[in-house]
Short mmCIF file of C-alpha atoms and ligand atoms in Angstrom, two decimals:
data_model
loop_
_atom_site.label_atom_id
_atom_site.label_comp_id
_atom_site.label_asym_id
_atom_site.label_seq_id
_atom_site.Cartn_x
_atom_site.Cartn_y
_atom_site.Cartn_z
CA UNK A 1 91.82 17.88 93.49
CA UNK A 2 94.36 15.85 91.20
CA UNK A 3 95.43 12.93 91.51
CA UNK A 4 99.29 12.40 90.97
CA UNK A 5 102.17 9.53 90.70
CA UNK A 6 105.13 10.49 92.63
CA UNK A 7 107.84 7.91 92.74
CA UNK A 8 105.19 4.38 92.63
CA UNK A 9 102.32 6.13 94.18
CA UNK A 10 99.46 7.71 93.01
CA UNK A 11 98.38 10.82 95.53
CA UNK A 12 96.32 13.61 96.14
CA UNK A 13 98.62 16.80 94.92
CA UNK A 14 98.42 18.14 98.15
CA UNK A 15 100.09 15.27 99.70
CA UNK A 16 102.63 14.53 97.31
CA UNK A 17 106.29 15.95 97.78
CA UNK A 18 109.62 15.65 96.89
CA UNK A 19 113.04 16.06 98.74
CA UNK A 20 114.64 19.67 99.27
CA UNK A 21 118.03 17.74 98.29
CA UNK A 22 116.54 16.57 95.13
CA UNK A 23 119.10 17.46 92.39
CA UNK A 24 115.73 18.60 89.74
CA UNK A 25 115.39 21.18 92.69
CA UNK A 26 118.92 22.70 93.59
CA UNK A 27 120.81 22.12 90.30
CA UNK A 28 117.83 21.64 87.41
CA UNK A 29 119.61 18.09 87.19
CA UNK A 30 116.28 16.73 85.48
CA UNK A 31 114.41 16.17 81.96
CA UNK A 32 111.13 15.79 81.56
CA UNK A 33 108.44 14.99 78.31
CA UNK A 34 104.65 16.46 78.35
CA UNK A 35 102.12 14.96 75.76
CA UNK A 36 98.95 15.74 74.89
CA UNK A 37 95.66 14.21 75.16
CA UNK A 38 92.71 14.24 72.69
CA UNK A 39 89.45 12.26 73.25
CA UNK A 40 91.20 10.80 76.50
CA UNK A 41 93.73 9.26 74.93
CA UNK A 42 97.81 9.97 74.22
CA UNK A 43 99.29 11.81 71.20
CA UNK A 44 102.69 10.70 69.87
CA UNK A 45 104.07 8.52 73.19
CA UNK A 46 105.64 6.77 72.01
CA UNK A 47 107.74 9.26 70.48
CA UNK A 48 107.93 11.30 74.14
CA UNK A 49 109.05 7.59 75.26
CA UNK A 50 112.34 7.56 72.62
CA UNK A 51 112.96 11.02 72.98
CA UNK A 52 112.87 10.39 77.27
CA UNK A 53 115.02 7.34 77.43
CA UNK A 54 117.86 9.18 74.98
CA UNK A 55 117.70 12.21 76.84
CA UNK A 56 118.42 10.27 79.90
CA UNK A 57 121.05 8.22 78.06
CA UNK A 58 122.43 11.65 77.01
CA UNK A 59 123.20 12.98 80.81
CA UNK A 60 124.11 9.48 82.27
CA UNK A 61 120.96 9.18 84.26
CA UNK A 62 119.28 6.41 85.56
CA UNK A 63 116.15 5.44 84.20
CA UNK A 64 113.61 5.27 87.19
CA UNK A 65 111.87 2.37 88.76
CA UNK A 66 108.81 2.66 86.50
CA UNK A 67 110.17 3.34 83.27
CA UNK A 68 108.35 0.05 82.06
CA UNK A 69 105.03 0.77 83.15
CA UNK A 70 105.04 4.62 82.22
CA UNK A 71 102.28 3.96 79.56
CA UNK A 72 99.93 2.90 82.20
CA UNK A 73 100.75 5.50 84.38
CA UNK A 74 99.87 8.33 81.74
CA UNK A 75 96.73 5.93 81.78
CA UNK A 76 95.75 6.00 84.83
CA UNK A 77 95.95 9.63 85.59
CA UNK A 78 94.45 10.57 82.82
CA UNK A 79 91.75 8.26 83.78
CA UNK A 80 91.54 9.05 87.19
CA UNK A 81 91.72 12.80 86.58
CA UNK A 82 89.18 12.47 83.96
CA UNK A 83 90.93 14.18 81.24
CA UNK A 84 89.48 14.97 77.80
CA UNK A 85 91.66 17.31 76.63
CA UNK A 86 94.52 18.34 78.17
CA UNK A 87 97.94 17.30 78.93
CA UNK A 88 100.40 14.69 80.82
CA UNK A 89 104.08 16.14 82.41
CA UNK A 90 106.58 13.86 83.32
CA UNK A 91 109.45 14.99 85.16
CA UNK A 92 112.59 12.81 86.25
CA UNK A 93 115.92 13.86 87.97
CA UNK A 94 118.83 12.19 88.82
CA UNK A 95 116.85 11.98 92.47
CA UNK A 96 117.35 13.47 96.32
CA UNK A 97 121.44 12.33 97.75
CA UNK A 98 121.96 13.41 101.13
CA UNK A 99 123.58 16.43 100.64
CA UNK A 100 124.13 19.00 97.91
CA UNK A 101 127.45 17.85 95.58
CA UNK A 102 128.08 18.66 92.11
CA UNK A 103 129.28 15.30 91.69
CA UNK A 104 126.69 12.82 90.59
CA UNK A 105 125.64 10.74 93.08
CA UNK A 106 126.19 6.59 92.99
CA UNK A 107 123.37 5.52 90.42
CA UNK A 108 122.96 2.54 92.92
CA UNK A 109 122.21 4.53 96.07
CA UNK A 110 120.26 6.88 94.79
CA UNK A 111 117.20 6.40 92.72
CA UNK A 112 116.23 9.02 89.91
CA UNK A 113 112.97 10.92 91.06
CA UNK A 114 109.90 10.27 88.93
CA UNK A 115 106.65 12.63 88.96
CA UNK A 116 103.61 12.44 86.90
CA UNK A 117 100.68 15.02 86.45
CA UNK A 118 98.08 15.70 84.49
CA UNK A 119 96.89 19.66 83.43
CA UNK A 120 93.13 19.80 82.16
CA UNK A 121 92.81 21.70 79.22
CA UNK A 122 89.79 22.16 77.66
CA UNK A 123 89.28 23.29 74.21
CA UNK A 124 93.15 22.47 73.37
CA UNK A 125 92.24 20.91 69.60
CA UNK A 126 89.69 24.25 69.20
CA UNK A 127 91.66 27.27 70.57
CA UNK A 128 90.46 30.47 69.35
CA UNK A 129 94.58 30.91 69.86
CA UNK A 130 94.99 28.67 66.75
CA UNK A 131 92.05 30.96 64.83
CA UNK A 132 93.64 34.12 65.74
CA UNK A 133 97.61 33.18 65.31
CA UNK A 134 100.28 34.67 67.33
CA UNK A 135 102.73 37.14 67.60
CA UNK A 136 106.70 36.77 68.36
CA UNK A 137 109.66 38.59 68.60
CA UNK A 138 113.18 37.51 68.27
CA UNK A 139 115.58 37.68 71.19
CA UNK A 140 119.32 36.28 71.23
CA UNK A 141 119.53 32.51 71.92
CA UNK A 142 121.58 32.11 74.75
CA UNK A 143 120.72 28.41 76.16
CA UNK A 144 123.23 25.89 76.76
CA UNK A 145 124.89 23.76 74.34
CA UNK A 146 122.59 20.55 74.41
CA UNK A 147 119.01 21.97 73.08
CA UNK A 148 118.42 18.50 72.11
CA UNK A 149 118.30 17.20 75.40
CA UNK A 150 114.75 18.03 77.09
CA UNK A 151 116.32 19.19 80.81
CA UNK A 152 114.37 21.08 83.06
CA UNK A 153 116.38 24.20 82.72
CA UNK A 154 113.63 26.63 81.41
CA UNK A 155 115.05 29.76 83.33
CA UNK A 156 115.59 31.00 79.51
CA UNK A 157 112.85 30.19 77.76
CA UNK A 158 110.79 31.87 80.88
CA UNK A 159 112.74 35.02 80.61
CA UNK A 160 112.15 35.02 76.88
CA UNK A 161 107.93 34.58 77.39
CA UNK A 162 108.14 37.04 79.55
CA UNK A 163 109.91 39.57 77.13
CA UNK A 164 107.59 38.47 74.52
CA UNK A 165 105.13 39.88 76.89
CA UNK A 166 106.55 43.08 77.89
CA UNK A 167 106.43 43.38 74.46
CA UNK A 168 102.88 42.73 73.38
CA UNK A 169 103.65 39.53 71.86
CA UNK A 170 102.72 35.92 72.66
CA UNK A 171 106.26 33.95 72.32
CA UNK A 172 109.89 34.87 71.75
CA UNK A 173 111.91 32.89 68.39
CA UNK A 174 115.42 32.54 69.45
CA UNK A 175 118.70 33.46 67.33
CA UNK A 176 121.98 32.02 67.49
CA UNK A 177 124.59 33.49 64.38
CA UNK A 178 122.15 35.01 62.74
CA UNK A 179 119.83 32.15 62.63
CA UNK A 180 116.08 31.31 64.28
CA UNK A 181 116.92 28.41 66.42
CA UNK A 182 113.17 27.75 67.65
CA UNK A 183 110.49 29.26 70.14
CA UNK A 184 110.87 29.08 73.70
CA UNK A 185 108.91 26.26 73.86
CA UNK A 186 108.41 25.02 69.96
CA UNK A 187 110.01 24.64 66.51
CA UNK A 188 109.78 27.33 64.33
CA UNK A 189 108.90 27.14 60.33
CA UNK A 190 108.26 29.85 58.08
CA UNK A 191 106.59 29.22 54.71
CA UNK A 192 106.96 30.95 50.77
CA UNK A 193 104.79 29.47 48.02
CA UNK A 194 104.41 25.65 48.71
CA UNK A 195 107.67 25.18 50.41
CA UNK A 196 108.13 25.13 54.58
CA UNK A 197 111.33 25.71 55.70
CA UNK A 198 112.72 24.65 59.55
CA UNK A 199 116.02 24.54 60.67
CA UNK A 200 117.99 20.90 60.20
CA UNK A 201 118.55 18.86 63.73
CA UNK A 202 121.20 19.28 65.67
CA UNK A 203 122.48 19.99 69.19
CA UNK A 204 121.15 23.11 68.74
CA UNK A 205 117.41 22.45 69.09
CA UNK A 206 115.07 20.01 70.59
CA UNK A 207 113.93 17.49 68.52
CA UNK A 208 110.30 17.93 68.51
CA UNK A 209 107.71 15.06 68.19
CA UNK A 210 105.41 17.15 66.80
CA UNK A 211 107.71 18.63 64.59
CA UNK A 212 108.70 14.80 63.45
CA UNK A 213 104.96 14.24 62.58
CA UNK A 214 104.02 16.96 60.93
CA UNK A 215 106.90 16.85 58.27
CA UNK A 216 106.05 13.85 57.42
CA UNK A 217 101.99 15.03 56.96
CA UNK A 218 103.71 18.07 54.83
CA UNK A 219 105.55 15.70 52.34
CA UNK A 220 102.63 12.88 52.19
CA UNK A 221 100.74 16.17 51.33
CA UNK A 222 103.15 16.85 48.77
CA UNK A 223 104.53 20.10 50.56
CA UNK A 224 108.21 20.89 49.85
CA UNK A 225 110.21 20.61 53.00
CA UNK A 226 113.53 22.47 53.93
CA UNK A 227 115.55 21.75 56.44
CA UNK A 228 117.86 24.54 57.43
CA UNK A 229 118.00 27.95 59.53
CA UNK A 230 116.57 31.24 58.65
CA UNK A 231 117.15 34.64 58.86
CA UNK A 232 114.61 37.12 61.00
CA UNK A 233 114.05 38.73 57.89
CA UNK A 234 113.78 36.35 55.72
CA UNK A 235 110.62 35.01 58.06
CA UNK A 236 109.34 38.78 57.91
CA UNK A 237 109.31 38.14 54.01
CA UNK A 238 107.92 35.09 54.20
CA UNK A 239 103.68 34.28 53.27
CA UNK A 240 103.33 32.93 56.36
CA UNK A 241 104.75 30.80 59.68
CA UNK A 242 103.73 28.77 62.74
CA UNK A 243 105.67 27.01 65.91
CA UNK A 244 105.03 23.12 66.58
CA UNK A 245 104.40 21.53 70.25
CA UNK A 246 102.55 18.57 71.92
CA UNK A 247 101.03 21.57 73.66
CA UNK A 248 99.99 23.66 70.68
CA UNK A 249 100.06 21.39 67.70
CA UNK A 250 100.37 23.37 64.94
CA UNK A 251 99.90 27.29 65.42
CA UNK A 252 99.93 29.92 63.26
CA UNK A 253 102.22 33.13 63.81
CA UNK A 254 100.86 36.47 62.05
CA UNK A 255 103.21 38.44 63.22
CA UNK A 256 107.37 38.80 63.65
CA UNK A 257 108.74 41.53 65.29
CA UNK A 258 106.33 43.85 64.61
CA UNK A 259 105.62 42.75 60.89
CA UNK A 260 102.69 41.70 60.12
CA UNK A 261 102.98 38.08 57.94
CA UNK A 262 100.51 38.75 54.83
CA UNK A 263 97.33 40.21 55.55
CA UNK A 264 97.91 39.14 59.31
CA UNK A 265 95.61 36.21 60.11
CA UNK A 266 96.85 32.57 59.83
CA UNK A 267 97.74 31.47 56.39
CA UNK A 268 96.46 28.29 54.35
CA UNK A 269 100.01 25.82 54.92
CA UNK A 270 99.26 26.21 58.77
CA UNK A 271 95.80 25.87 58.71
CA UNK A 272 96.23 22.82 56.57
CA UNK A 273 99.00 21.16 58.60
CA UNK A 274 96.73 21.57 62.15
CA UNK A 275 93.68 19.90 60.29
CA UNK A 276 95.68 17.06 59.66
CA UNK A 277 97.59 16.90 62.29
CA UNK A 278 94.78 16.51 64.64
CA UNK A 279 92.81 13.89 62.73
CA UNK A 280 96.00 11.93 61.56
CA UNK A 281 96.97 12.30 65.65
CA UNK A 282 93.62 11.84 66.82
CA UNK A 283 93.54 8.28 64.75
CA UNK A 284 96.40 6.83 66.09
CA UNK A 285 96.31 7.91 69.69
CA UNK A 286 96.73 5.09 72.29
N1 PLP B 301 111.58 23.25 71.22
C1 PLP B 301 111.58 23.52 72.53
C2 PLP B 301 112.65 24.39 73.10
C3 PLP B 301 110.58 22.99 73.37
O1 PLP B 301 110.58 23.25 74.69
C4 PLP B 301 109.57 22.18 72.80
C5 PLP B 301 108.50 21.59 73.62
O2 PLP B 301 108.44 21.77 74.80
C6 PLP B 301 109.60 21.93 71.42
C7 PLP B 301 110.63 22.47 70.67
C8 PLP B 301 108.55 21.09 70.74
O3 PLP B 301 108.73 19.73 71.03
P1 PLP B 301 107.51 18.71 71.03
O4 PLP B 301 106.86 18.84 69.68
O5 PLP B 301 108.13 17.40 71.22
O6 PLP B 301 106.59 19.14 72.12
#
């Protein structure tokens, strides 16, 4: 059984719960970060730190109790949970008020809700997933406005998994004017010759950690880099592509809507990029 940090204390999961008012339950008023763990210790979190505090920033939320002492918290479960490889989600919401509202409730009475866990996942850095590459399809992005912010609303991205699925694929790349936006739960890149190309930050995607990282591995590798968005088809034309997450690092995609990606197994650029990415990550994990 895990161990978990709900709001100062560490519990068994079983015994750890959360209000039926709390606004991450009836109105998806939350954000949350998850980052990885190699050899027991974090990837990038100091990154998933930044990108938590702005996020909160961004909706007006409080930051909760903890905030100060979340690196020893990812410790500490990872620790206590004996995690090799695997993963840490953090989850805050703007807390429980006393009775459903739209309006936000007084920062001072009511204390954002902070939950910790840790998912075990063995065999993350070697996943015959990575060796194989996946397949996506492209569905219409329609999210909310503020991609950038990491909320809790995942209703979408579900929906689009699960069409993926229907559809014999593994994830869904999202398309907003004509343009791939990113995966349900990644950034999206496609690749021709020795140049990547990923759409440019805005609003309209989440700023990826991993994504951060492994641009800079590309150009210190003397890759080209693009940033802007891409058509569907120009990614069907292109020698190959992979999605970026703390989750999945770098993987390979070998197939877009049906179209196979050059002879249809993960191309040299990816490969490359998730070598790297894993030792230069592995090195400087805390
Ligand atoms: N884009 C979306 C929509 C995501 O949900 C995620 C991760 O969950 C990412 C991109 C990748 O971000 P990161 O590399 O920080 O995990």
């Amino acid at each position: 059984m895990r161990t978990v940090f709900v709001n100062g204390e560490y519990l068994p999961e079983t015994e750890a719960t959360v209000s039926i008012f709390d606004r991450g339950f009836l109105m998806a008023d939350g954000v949350y970060e998850v980052t990885s763990v190699l050899d027991g210790k974090l990837i990038d979190f100091d990154g998933h730190l930044a990108r938590l505090e702005r996020s909160l920033a961004e909706l007006d939320m409080g930051k909760p109790d903890a905030f100060d002492d979340l690196l020893e918290i990812h410790r500490e479960l990872v620790r206590v949970n004996g995690i090799d490889e695997g993963l840490v989600y953090l989850q805050v919401t703007r807390g429980a008020a006393a009775d459903r509202d739209f309006a936000f409730p007084d920062p001072d009475e009511v204390r954002p809700t902070l939950v910790l866990f840790t998912q075990s996942k063995p065999g993350l850095a070697d996943s015959a997933q990575a060796k194989q590459g996946i397949k996506v399809i492209s569905i219409d992005d329609i999210r909310w406005g503020r991609r950038d912010i990491k909320t809790t609303q995942l209703l979408y991205p579900s929906m689009g998994k699960m069409m993926a699925k229907a559809a014999g694929a593994d994830d869904a790349w999202m398309v907003e004017d004509g343009k791939v936006t990113e995966g349900t739960s990644n950034n999206a890149y496609i690749v021709t010759g020795n140049r990547i190309v990923t759409r440019h930050l805005t609003n309209d995607i989440l700023h990826g950690i991993t994504r951060a990282a492994v641009l800079r591995f590309a150009r210190e590798a003397q890759m080209e880099v693009e940033e802007r968005g891409f058509t569907i088809e120009e990614a069907k034309a292109a020698d190959e592509a992979f999605v970026t997450s703390a989750s999945t690092f770098v993987m390979p995609v070998v197939e877009i809507d049906g179209q196979r990606l050059g002879d249809g197994t993960p191309g040299p650029v990816a490969r490359r990029l998730r070598e790297i990415y894993l030792e230069e990550s592995r090195k400087a994990a805390i």
